[in-house]
PDB file of C-alpha atoms in Angstrom:
ATOM      1  CA  LEU A   1     -82.253 -21.931   4.169  1.00  0.00           C
ATOM      2  CA  LEU A   2     -85.080 -19.758   2.885  1.00  0.00           C
ATOM      3  CA  GLU A   3     -85.358 -15.978   2.849  1.00  0.00           C
ATOM      4  CA  ASN A   4     -88.374 -13.800   2.188  1.00  0.00           C
ATOM      5  CA  VAL A   5     -89.830 -10.352   2.863  1.00  0.00           C
ATOM      6  CA  ARG A   6     -91.104  -9.574   6.352  1.00  0.00           C
ATOM      7  CA  GLY A   7     -94.666  -9.496   5.037  1.00  0.00           C
ATOM      8  CA  LEU A   8     -94.602 -13.289   5.003  1.00  0.00           C
ATOM      9  CA  LEU A   9     -95.147 -13.137   8.773  1.00  0.00           C
ATOM     10  CA  THR A  10     -98.525 -11.458   8.367  1.00  0.00           C
ATOM     11  CA  HIS A  11     -99.638 -12.579   4.895  1.00  0.00           C
ATOM     12  CA  ASP A  12    -103.092 -14.149   5.092  1.00  0.00           C
ATOM     13  CA  SER A  13    -103.029 -13.596   8.880  1.00  0.00           C
ATOM     14  CA  GLY A  14     -99.891 -15.749   9.166  1.00  0.00           C
ATOM     15  CA  ASN A  15    -101.455 -18.719   7.384  1.00  0.00           C
ATOM     16  CA  THR A  16     -98.979 -18.660   4.486  1.00  0.00           C
ATOM     17  CA  LEU A  17     -96.044 -19.014   6.870  1.00  0.00           C
ATOM     18  CA  ARG A  18     -97.823 -21.802   8.785  1.00  0.00           C
ATOM     19  CA  VAL A  19     -98.393 -23.724   5.528  1.00  0.00           C
ATOM     20  CA  ILE A  20     -94.732 -23.334   4.510  1.00  0.00           C
ATOM     21  CA  LEU A  21     -93.498 -24.479   7.929  1.00  0.00           C
ATOM     22  CA  SER A  22     -95.864 -27.430   8.190  1.00  0.00           C
ATOM     23  CA  THR A  23     -95.051 -28.559   4.642  1.00  0.00           C
ATOM     24  CA  LEU A  24     -91.322 -28.492   5.378  1.00  0.00           C
ATOM     25  CA  GLU A  25     -91.828 -30.235   8.730  1.00  0.00           C
ATOM     26  CA  GLU A  26     -93.903 -32.948   7.012  1.00  0.00           C
ATOM     27  CA  SER A  27     -91.001 -33.326   4.571  1.00  0.00           C
ATOM     28  CA  GLY A  28     -88.658 -34.223   7.424  1.00  0.00           C
ATOM     29  CA  TYR A  29     -87.229 -30.917   8.632  1.00  0.00           C
ATOM     30  CA  VAL A  30     -87.115 -29.216  12.020  1.00  0.00           C
ATOM     31  CA  MET A  31     -87.845 -25.567  11.243  1.00  0.00           C
ATOM     32  CA  ASN A  32     -86.780 -22.358  12.894  1.00  0.00           C
ATOM     33  CA  TYR A  33     -87.297 -18.793  11.677  1.00  0.00           C
ATOM     34  CA  GLN A  34     -86.416 -15.264  12.669  1.00  0.00           C
ATOM     35  CA  LEU A  35     -86.882 -11.736  11.357  1.00  0.00           C
ATOM     36  CA  LEU A  36     -83.506 -10.075  10.833  1.00  0.00           C
ATOM     37  CA  ASP A  37     -82.699  -6.493   9.827  1.00  0.00           C
ATOM     38  CA  ALA A  38     -79.533  -5.770   7.879  1.00  0.00           C
ATOM     39  CA  VAL A  39     -79.519  -2.128   9.025  1.00  0.00           C
ATOM     40  CA  HIS A  40     -76.590  -2.942  11.303  1.00  0.00           C
ATOM     41  CA  LEU A  41     -74.556  -4.210   8.336  1.00  0.00           C
ATOM     42  CA  VAL A  42     -75.526  -1.887   5.491  1.00  0.00           C
ATOM     43  CA  PRO A  43     -77.026   1.618   5.420  1.00  0.00           C
ATOM     44  CA  GLN A  44     -80.471   0.358   4.477  1.00  0.00           C
ATOM     45  CA  GLU A  45     -83.479  -0.933   6.368  1.00  0.00           C
ATOM     46  CA  ARG A  46     -83.768  -4.478   5.074  1.00  0.00           C
ATOM     47  CA  LYS A  47     -85.919  -6.670   7.285  1.00  0.00           C
ATOM     48  CA  ARG A  48     -86.235 -10.204   6.012  1.00  0.00           C
ATOM     49  CA  ILE A  49     -87.513 -13.436   7.465  1.00  0.00           C
ATOM     50  CA  TYR A  50     -85.025 -16.286   7.408  1.00  0.00           C
ATOM     51  CA  LEU A  51     -86.197 -19.868   7.736  1.00  0.00           C
ATOM     52  CA  VAL A  52     -83.683 -22.555   8.603  1.00  0.00           C
ATOM     53  CA  GLY A  53     -84.505 -26.215   8.239  1.00  0.00           C
ATOM     54  CA  VAL A  54     -82.419 -29.077   9.549  1.00  0.00           C
ATOM     55  CA  ARG A  55     -83.204 -32.668   8.633  1.00  0.00           C
ATOM     56  CA  LYS A  56     -84.808 -34.490  11.550  1.00  0.00           C
ATOM     57  CA  ASP A  57     -82.338 -37.379  11.291  1.00  0.00           C
ATOM     58  CA  VAL A  58     -79.379 -35.057  12.033  1.00  0.00           C
ATOM     59  CA  TRP A  59     -81.155 -32.577  14.321  1.00  0.00           C
ATOM     60  CA  VAL A  60     -79.746 -32.086  17.808  1.00  0.00           C
ATOM     61  CA  PRO A  61     -82.141 -30.349  20.238  1.00  0.00           C
ATOM     62  CA  GLY A  62     -81.000 -26.754  20.625  1.00  0.00           C
ATOM     63  CA  GLY A  63     -78.565 -27.358  17.791  1.00  0.00           C
ATOM     64  CA  TYR A  64     -79.297 -24.227  15.783  1.00  0.00           C
ATOM     65  CA  LYS A  65     -79.460 -20.688  17.064  1.00  0.00           C
ATOM     66  CA  PHE A  66     -79.604 -17.604  14.906  1.00  0.00           C
ATOM     67  CA  PRO A  67     -76.433 -15.532  15.195  1.00  0.00           C
ATOM     68  CA  ARG A  68     -76.415 -12.119  16.801  1.00  0.00           C
ATOM     69  CA  ILE A  69     -75.787  -9.555  14.091  1.00  0.00           C
ATOM     70  CA  PRO A  70     -73.062  -7.098  15.083  1.00  0.00           C
ATOM     71  CA  SER A  71     -73.535  -3.411  14.395  1.00  0.00           C
ATOM     72  CA  LEU A  72     -70.897  -2.207  11.966  1.00  0.00           C
ATOM     73  CA  HIS A  73     -72.145   1.395  12.209  1.00  0.00           C
ATOM     74  CA  ARG A  74     -72.037   1.865   8.457  1.00  0.00           C
ATOM     75  CA  GLY A  75     -73.612   4.935   6.992  1.00  0.00           C
ATOM     76  CA  PHE A  76     -74.152   6.200   3.492  1.00  0.00           C
ATOM     77  CA  ARG A  77     -70.708   7.815   3.376  1.00  0.00           C
ATOM     78  CA  ASP A  78     -69.133   4.371   3.781  1.00  0.00           C
ATOM     79  CA  ILE A  79     -70.551   3.160   0.476  1.00  0.00           C
ATOM     80  CA  MET A  80     -70.836   6.397  -1.492  1.00  0.00           C
ATOM     81  CA  GLU A  81     -68.964   6.750  -4.767  1.00  0.00           C
ATOM     82  CA  THR A  82     -66.380   9.497  -4.274  1.00  0.00           C
ATOM     83  CA  LYS A  83     -65.573  10.461  -7.869  1.00  0.00           C
ATOM     84  CA  ILE A  84     -68.713  11.749  -9.559  1.00  0.00           C
ATOM     85  CA  ASP A  85     -69.288  14.947 -11.485  1.00  0.00           C
ATOM     86  CA  ALA A  86     -71.565  17.817 -10.435  1.00  0.00           C
ATOM     87  CA  GLU A  87     -74.288  16.844 -12.903  1.00  0.00           C
ATOM     88  CA  MET A  88     -74.539  13.372 -11.403  1.00  0.00           C
ATOM     89  CA  VAL A  89     -74.563  14.815  -7.868  1.00  0.00           C
ATOM     90  CA  GLU A  90     -77.516  17.017  -8.840  1.00  0.00           C
ATOM     91  CA  TYR A  91     -79.302  14.055 -10.437  1.00  0.00           C
ATOM     92  CA  LEU A  92     -78.834  11.836  -7.373  1.00  0.00           C
ATOM     93  CA  SER A  93     -79.586  14.486  -4.743  1.00  0.00           C
ATOM     94  CA  LEU A  94     -82.830  14.493  -2.796  1.00  0.00           C
ATOM     95  CA  SER A  95     -84.981  17.581  -2.884  1.00  0.00           C
ATOM     96  CA  ASP A  96     -85.582  19.381   0.421  1.00  0.00           C
ATOM     97  CA  HIS A  97     -89.076  17.873   0.482  1.00  0.00           C
ATOM     98  CA  GLN A  98     -87.761  14.317  -0.089  1.00  0.00           C
ATOM     99  CA  LEU A  99     -85.066  14.756   2.542  1.00  0.00           C
ATOM    100  CA  GLN A 100     -87.585  16.012   5.102  1.00  0.00           C
ATOM    101  CA  LYS A 101     -89.785  12.966   4.478  1.00  0.00           C
ATOM    102  CA  VAL A 102     -86.835  10.671   5.187  1.00  0.00           C
ATOM    103  CA  ARG A 103     -85.894  12.605   8.327  1.00  0.00           C
ATOM    104  CA  ASN A 104     -89.466  12.400   9.646  1.00  0.00           C
ATOM    105  CA  GLN A 105     -89.711   8.610   9.354  1.00  0.00           C
ATOM    106  CA  SER A 106     -89.740   6.818  12.696  1.00  0.00           C
ATOM    107  CA  TYR A 107     -87.083   4.405  11.455  1.00  0.00           C
ATOM    108  CA  THR A 108     -84.735   7.298  10.667  1.00  0.00           C
ATOM    109  CA  GLN A 109     -85.325   8.639  14.167  1.00  0.00           C
ATOM    110  CA  LYS A 110     -84.459   5.253  15.675  1.00  0.00           C
ATOM    111  CA  PHE A 111     -81.398   4.595  13.453  1.00  0.00           C
ATOM    112  CA  PRO A 112     -80.159   8.056  12.403  1.00  0.00           C
ATOM    113  CA  ASP A 113     -76.840   6.758  11.069  1.00  0.00           C
ATOM    114  CA  ALA A 114     -78.541   4.237   8.788  1.00  0.00           C
ATOM    115  CA  ARG A 115     -79.819   6.804   6.320  1.00  0.00           C
TER     116      ARG A 115
END
């Protein structure tokens, strides 16, 4: 099992990923990969590529499928510390300008509960 940033898909026009996959396949693995986003599990956009390799000698065709990630509908309030003083609240608070930038992002529009 390997995990990396989503940029691996496009790095060097996809060549880096092709080299990784072919190297692992030449080493005796059947490879599968998928881009997954943890936004359904935690209140953060976190797209990562996951590569799963199974040794060819134990591989069963169709034997591995990536799981469907359930949406837990978690927002910031679900993980927020509840006992902090006013000074810390001020320190951690976004300015109106910062908050507007977050609200204007297309990802925030698509997943409003995630941020």
